[in-house]
Short mmCIF file of C-alpha atoms and ligand atoms in Angstrom, two decimals:
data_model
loop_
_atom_site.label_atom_id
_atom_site.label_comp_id
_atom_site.label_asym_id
_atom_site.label_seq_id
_atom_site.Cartn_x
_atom_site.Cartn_y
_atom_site.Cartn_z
CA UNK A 1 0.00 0.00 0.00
CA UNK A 2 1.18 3.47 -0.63
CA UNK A 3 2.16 6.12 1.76
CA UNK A 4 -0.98 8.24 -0.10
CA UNK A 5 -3.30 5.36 0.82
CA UNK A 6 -2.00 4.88 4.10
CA UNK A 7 -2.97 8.21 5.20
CA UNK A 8 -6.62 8.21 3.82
CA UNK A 9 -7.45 5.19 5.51
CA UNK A 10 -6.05 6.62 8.88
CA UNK A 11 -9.51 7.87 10.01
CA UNK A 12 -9.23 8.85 13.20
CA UNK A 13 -13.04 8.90 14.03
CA UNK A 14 -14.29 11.76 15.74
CA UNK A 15 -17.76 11.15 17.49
CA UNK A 16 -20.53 13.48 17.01
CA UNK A 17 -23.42 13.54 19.75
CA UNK A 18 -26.45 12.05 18.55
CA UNK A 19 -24.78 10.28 15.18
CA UNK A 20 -23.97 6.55 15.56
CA UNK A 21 -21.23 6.88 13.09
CA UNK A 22 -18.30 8.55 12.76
CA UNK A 23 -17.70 11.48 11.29
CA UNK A 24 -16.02 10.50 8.64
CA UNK A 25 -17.23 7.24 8.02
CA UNK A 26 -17.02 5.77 4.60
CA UNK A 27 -19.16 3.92 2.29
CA UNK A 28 -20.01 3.49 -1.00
CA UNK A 29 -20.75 0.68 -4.17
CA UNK A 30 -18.05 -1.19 -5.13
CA UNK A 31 -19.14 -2.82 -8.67
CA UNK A 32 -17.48 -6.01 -10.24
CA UNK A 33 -17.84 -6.23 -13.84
CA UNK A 34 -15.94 -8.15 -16.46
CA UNK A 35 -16.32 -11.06 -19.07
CA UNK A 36 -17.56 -14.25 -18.14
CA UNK A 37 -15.87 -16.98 -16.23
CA UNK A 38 -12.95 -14.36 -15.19
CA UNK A 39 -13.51 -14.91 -11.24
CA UNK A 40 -15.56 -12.18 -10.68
CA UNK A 41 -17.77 -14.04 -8.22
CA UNK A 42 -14.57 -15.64 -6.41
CA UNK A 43 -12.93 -12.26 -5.69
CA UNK A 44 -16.62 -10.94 -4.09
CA UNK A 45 -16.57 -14.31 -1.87
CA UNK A 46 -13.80 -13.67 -1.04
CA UNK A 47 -13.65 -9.89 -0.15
CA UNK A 48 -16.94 -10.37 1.43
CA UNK A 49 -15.73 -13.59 3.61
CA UNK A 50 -18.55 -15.69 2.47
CA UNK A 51 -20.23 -17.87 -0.22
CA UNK A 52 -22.71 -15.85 -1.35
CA UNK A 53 -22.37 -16.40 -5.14
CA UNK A 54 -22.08 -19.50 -6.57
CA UNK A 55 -18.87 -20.58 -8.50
CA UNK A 56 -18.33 -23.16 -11.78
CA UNK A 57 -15.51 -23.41 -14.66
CA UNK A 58 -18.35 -22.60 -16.48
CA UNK A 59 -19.12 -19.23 -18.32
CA UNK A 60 -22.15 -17.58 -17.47
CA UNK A 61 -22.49 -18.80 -13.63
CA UNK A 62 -24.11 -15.37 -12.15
CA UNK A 63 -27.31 -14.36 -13.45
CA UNK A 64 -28.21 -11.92 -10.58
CA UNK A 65 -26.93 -8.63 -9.13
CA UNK A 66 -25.47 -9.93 -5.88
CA UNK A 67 -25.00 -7.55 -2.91
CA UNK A 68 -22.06 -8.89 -0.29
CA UNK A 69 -21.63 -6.24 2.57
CA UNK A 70 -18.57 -5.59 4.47
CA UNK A 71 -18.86 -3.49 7.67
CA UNK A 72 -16.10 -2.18 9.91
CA UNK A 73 -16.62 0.51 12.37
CA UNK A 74 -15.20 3.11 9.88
CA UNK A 75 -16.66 1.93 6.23
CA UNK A 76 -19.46 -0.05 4.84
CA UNK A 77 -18.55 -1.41 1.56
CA UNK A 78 -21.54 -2.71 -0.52
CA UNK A 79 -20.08 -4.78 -3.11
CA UNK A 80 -22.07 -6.23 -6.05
CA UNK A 81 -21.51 -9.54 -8.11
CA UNK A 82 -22.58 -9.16 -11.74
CA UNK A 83 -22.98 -11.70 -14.47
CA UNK A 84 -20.01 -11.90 -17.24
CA UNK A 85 -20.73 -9.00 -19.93
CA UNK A 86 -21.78 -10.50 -23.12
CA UNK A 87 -24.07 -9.68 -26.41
CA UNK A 88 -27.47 -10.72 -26.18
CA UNK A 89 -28.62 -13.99 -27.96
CA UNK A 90 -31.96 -13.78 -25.53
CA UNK A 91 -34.28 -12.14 -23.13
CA UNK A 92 -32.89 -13.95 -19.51
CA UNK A 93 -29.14 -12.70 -21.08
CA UNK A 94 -30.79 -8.98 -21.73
CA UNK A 95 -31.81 -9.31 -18.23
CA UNK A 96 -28.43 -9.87 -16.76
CA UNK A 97 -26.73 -7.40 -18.89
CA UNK A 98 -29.81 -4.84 -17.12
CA UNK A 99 -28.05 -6.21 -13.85
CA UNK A 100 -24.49 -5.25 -15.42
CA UNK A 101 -26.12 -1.80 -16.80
CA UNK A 102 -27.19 -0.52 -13.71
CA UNK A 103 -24.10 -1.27 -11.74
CA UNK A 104 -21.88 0.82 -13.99
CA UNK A 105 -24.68 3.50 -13.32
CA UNK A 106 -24.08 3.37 -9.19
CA UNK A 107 -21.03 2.34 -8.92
CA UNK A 108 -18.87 4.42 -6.15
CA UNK A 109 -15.68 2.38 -7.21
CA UNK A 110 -15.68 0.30 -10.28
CA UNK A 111 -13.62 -3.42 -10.22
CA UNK A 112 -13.01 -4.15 -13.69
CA UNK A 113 -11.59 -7.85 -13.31
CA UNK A 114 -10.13 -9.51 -16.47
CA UNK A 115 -7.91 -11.97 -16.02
CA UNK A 116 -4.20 -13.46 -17.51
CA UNK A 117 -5.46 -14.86 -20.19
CA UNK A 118 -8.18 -12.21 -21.71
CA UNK A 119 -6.38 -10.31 -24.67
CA UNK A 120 -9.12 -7.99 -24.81
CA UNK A 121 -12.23 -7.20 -22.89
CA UNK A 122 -14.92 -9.31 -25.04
CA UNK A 123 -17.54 -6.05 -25.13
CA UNK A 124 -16.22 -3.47 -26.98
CA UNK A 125 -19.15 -0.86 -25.70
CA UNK A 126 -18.61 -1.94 -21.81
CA UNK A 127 -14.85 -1.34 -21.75
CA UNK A 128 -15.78 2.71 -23.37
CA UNK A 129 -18.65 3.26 -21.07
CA UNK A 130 -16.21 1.81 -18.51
CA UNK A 131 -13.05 4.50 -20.16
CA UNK A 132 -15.71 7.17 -20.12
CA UNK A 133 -16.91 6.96 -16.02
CA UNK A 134 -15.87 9.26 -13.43
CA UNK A 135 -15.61 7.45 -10.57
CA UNK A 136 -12.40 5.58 -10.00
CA UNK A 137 -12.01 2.48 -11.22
CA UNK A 138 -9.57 -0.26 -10.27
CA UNK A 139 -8.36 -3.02 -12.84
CA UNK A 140 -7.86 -6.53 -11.40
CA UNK A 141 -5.78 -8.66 -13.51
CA UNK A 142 -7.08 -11.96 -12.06
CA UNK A 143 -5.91 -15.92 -12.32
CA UNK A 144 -1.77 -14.59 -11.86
CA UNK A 145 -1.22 -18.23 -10.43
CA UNK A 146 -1.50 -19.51 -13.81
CA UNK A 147 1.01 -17.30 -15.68
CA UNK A 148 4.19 -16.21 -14.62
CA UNK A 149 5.98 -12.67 -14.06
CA UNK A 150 6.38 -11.32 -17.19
CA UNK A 151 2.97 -12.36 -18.79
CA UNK A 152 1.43 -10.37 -15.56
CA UNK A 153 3.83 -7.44 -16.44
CA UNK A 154 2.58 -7.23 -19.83
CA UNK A 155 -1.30 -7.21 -19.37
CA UNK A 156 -0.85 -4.75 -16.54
CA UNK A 157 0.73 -2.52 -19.33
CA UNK A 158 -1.85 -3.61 -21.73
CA UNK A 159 -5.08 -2.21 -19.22
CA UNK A 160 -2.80 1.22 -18.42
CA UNK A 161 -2.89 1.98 -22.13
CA UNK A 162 -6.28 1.11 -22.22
CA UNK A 163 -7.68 3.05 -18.96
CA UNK A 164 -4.87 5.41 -17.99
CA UNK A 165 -6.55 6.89 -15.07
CA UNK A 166 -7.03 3.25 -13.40
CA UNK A 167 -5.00 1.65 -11.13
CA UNK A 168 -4.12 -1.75 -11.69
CA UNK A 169 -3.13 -4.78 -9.70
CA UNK A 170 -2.26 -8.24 -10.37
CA UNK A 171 -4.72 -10.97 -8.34
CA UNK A 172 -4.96 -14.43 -7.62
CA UNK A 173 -9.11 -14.52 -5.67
CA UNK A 174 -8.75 -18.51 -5.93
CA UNK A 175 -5.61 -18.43 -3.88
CA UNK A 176 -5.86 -14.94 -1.77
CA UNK A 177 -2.78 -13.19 -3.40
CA UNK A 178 -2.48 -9.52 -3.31
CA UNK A 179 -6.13 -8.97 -1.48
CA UNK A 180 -5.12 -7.36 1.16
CA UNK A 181 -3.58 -4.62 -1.02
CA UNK A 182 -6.68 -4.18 -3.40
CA UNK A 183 -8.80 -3.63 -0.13
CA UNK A 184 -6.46 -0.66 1.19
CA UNK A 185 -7.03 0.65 -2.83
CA UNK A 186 -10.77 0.51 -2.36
CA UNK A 187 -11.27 2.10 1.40
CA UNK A 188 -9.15 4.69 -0.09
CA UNK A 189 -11.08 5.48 -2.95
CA UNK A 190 -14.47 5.36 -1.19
CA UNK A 191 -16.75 8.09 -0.74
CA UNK A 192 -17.29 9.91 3.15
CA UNK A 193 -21.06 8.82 3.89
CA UNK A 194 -23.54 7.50 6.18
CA UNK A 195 -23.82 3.32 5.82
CA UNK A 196 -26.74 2.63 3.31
CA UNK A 197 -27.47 -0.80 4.82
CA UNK A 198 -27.78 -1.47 8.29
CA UNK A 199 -24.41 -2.65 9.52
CA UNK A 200 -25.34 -5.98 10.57
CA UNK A 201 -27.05 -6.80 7.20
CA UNK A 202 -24.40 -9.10 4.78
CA UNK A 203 -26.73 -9.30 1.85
CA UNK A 204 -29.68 -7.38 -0.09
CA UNK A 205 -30.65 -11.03 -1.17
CA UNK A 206 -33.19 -13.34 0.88
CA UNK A 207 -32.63 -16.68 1.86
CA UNK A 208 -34.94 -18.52 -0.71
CA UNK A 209 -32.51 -16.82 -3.13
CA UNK A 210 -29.14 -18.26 -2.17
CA UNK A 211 -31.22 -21.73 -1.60
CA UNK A 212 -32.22 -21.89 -5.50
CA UNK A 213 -28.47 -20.73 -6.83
CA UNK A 214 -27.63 -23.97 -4.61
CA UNK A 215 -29.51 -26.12 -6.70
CA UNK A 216 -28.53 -24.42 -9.47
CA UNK A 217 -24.70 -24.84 -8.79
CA UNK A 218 -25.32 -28.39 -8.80
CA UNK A 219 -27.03 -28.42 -12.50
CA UNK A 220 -24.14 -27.04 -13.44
CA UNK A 221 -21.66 -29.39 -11.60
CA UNK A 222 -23.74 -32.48 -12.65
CA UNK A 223 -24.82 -31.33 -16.37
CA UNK A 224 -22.66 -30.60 -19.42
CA UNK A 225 -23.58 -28.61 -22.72
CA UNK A 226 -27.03 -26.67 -22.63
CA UNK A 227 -28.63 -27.87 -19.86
CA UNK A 228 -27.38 -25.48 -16.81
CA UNK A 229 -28.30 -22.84 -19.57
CA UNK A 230 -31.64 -23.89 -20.34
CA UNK A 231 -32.57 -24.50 -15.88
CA UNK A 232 -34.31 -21.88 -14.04
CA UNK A 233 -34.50 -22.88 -10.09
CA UNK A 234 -37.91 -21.66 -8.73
CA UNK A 235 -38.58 -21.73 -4.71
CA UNK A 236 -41.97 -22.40 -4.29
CA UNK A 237 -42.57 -23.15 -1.01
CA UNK A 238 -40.25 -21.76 2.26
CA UNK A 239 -41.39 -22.84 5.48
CA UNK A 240 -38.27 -22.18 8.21
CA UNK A 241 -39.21 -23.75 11.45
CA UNK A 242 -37.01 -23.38 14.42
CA UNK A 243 -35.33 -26.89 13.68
CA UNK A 244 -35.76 -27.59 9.90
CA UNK A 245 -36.52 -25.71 6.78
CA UNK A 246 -38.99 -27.16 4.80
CA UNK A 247 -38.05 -26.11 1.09
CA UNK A 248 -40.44 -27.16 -2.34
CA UNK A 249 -38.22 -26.53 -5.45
CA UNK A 250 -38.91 -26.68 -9.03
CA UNK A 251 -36.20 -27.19 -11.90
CA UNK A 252 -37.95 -25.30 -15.06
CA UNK A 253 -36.49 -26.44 -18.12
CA UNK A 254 -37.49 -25.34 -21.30
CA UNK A 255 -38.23 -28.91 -23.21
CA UNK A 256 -39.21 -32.52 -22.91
CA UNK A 257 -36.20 -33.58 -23.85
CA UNK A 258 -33.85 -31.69 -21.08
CA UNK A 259 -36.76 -32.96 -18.46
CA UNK A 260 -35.90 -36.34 -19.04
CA UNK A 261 -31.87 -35.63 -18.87
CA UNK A 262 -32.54 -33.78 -15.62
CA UNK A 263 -34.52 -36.12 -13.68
CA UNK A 264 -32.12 -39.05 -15.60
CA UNK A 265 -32.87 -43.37 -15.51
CA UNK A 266 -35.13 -43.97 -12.70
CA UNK A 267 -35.03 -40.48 -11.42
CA UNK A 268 -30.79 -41.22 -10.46
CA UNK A 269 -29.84 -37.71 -11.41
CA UNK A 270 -32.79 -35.44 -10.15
CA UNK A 271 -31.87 -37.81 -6.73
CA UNK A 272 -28.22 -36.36 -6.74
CA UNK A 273 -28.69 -32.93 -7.69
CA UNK A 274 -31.31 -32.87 -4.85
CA UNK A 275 -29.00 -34.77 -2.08
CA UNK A 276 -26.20 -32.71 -2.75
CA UNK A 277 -28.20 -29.60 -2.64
CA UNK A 278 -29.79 -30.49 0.42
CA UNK A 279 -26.31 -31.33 2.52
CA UNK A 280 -25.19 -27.43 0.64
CA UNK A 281 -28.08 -26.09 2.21
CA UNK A 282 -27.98 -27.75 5.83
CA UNK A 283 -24.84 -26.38 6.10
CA UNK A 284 -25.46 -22.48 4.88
CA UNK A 285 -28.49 -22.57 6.92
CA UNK A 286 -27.49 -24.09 9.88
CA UNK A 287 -30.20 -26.51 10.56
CA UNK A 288 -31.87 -29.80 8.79
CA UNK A 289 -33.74 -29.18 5.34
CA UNK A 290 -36.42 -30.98 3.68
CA UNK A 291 -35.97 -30.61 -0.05
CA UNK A 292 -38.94 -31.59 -1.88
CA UNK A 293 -37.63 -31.58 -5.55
CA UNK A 294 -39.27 -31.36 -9.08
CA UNK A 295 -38.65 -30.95 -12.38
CA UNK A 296 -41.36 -28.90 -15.15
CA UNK A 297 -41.16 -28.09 -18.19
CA UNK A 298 -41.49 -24.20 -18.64
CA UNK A 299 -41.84 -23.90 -22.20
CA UNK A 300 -39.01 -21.41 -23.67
CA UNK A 301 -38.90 -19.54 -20.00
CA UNK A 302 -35.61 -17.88 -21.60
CA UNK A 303 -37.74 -15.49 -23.48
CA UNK A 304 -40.71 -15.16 -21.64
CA UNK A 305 -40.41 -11.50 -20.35
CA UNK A 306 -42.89 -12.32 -17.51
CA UNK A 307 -41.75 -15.18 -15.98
CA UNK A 308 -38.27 -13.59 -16.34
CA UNK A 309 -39.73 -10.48 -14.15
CA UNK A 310 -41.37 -13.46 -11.70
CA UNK A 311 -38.09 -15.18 -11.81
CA UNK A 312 -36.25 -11.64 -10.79
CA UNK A 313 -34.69 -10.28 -13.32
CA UNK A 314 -35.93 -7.05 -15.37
CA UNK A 315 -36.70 -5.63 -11.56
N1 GTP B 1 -6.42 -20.64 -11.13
C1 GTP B 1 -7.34 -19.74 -10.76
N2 GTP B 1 -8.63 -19.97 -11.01
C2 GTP B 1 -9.54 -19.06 -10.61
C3 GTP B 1 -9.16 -17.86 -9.95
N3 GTP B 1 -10.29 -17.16 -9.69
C4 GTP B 1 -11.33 -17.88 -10.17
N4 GTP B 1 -10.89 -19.03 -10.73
C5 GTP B 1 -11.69 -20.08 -11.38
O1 GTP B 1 -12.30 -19.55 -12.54
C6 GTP B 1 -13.59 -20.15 -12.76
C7 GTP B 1 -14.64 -19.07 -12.89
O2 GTP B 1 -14.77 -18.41 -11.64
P1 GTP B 1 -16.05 -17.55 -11.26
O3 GTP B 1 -15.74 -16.83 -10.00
O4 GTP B 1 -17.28 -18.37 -11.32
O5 GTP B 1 -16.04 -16.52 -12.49
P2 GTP B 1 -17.11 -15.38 -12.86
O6 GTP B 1 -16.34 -14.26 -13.48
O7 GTP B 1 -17.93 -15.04 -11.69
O8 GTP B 1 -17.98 -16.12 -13.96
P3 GTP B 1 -19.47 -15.76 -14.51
O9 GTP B 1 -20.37 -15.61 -13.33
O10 GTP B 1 -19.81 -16.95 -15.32
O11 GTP B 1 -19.32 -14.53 -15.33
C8 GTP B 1 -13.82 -21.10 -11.58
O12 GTP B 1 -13.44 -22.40 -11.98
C9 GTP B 1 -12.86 -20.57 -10.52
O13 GTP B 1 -12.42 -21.55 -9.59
C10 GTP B 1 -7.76 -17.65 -9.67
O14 GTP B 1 -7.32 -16.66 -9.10
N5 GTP B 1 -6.91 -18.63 -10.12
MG1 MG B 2 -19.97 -15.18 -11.40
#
């Protein structure tokens, strides 16, 4: 960390009567945008200290805005997971690019992460919306433990030519390299404000929410080509008793066909997906679940504007 840095993170709160914070307490939105399958979603798990959004080798994991909240005494930083920039091909991809849209709108501090091996940010528009902001934005080279020195050396180079008011830094989120530093760069660069959250709140996102991205992580651990694509996880019934949560989920697929890979010979698939899901979900919630599984076939639910808006996205 820099001298600079060092002395805008010294704080030194002063208390005012009557305000719960101090004076010049900091906190802001800290955006994470990129191409797909970078490690967006790994760094915010990581800065944020949880699992909040799910992970696969995969491109195209996140579908959601994700909120992860960190909160000291001095700062609140709202971080947001976003889905992997990308053109279009339907309507549930226009709705995560809405989710990618809006958080290069409110971003306080923008995280551009790429990583080692991305020649060039896949998006063309989203890299000179991104040269065009104001707010400061930080470039995270990414995935360092799989190149060496000089490769790191060159795409830090390449992003300075490409945003020359960024600062860049060289990351590994899988194995916690350089973290530390990029959180000194981000309290530094984030705004003096009251906390927009309250400060023991880690996420804008209800628990039905991080119960269906469970299930979904498995399709996509347990199903290759289009399926994880074509899956839409549906909670439709949360009951959360004081010992077990009593959860009815629905798999929508979008044809015959992918029902019968899903739910596999004599239901052995639908059986895993569901039994890993549940132990996922026994552990993130603390207590026993009973997961009551199904799979329907939602007829081309990708471009069905309102089921997308039921499903949460174009909020
Ligand atoms: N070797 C290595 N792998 C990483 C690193 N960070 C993430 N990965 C891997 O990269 C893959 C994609 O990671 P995600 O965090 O899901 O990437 P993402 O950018 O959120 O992907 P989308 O949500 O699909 O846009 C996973 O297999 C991660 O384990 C890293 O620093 N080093
Ligand atoms: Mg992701």
């Amino acid at each position: 960390m820099s001298e600079e840095n060092k002395q805008n993170t010294d704080l030194n709160p002063i208390p005012e009567i009557g305000c719960d914070y101090p004076e010049r307490h900091k906190a802001g939105f800290v955006n994470i945008v990129g191409s797909p399958n970078v490690g967006k979603s790994t760094l915010m798990n990581k800065l944020v200290g949880e699992r909040l959004s799910i992970i696969n080798s995969k491109a195209q994991t996140t579908r959601h805005r994700i909120m992860g909240m960190v909160n000291e005494p001095e700062f609140q930083i709202v971080y947001s997971d976003t889905p992997g920039v990308l053109n279009p091909a339907y309507k549930l991809q226009e709705g995560m690019m809405k989710f990618v849209k809006t958080a290069l709108q409110d971003a306080d501090v923008l995280l551009l992460v790429t990583d080692i091996f991305e020649d060039c940010i896949a998006h063309e528009a989203t890299l000179e919306k991104i040269s065009k902001m104001e707010v400061p934005v930080i470039v995270l080279i990414n995935k360092i433990d799989l190149g060496d020195q000089e490769k790191a050396m060159e795409r830090m180079n390449y992003w300075k030519e490409q945003i020359p008011r960024a600062q860049i830094a060289a990351i590994s989120a899988l194995h916690n390299f350089n973290l530390d530093c990029i959180l000194d760069m981000i309290i530094s660069e984030l705004p003096e404000g009251s906390p927009f959250f309250p400060k023991d709140e880690l996420t804008d996102k209800p628990m039905r929410f991080f119960v269906s991205e469970i299930v979904r992580e498995k399709i996509l651990t347990h199903f290759k080509q289009e399926i994880p694509y074509s899956c839409e996880v549906v909670v439709e019934e949360y009951k959360d008793e004081p010992d077990i949560c009593s959860i009815r989920a629905e798999i929508r697929v979008a044809r015959e066909s992918q029902k019968q890979i899903v739910v596999g010979a004599k239901g052995r698939m639908i059986k895993r997906v569901g039994t890993d899901s549940r132990k996922d979900m026994e552990l993130f919630l603390g207590k026993k679940v009973y997961l009551d599984l199904y799979v329907r076939v939602d007829k081309d639910w990708r471009n069905d504007e309102k089921k997308l808006k039921r499903f949460g996205y174009f909020d």
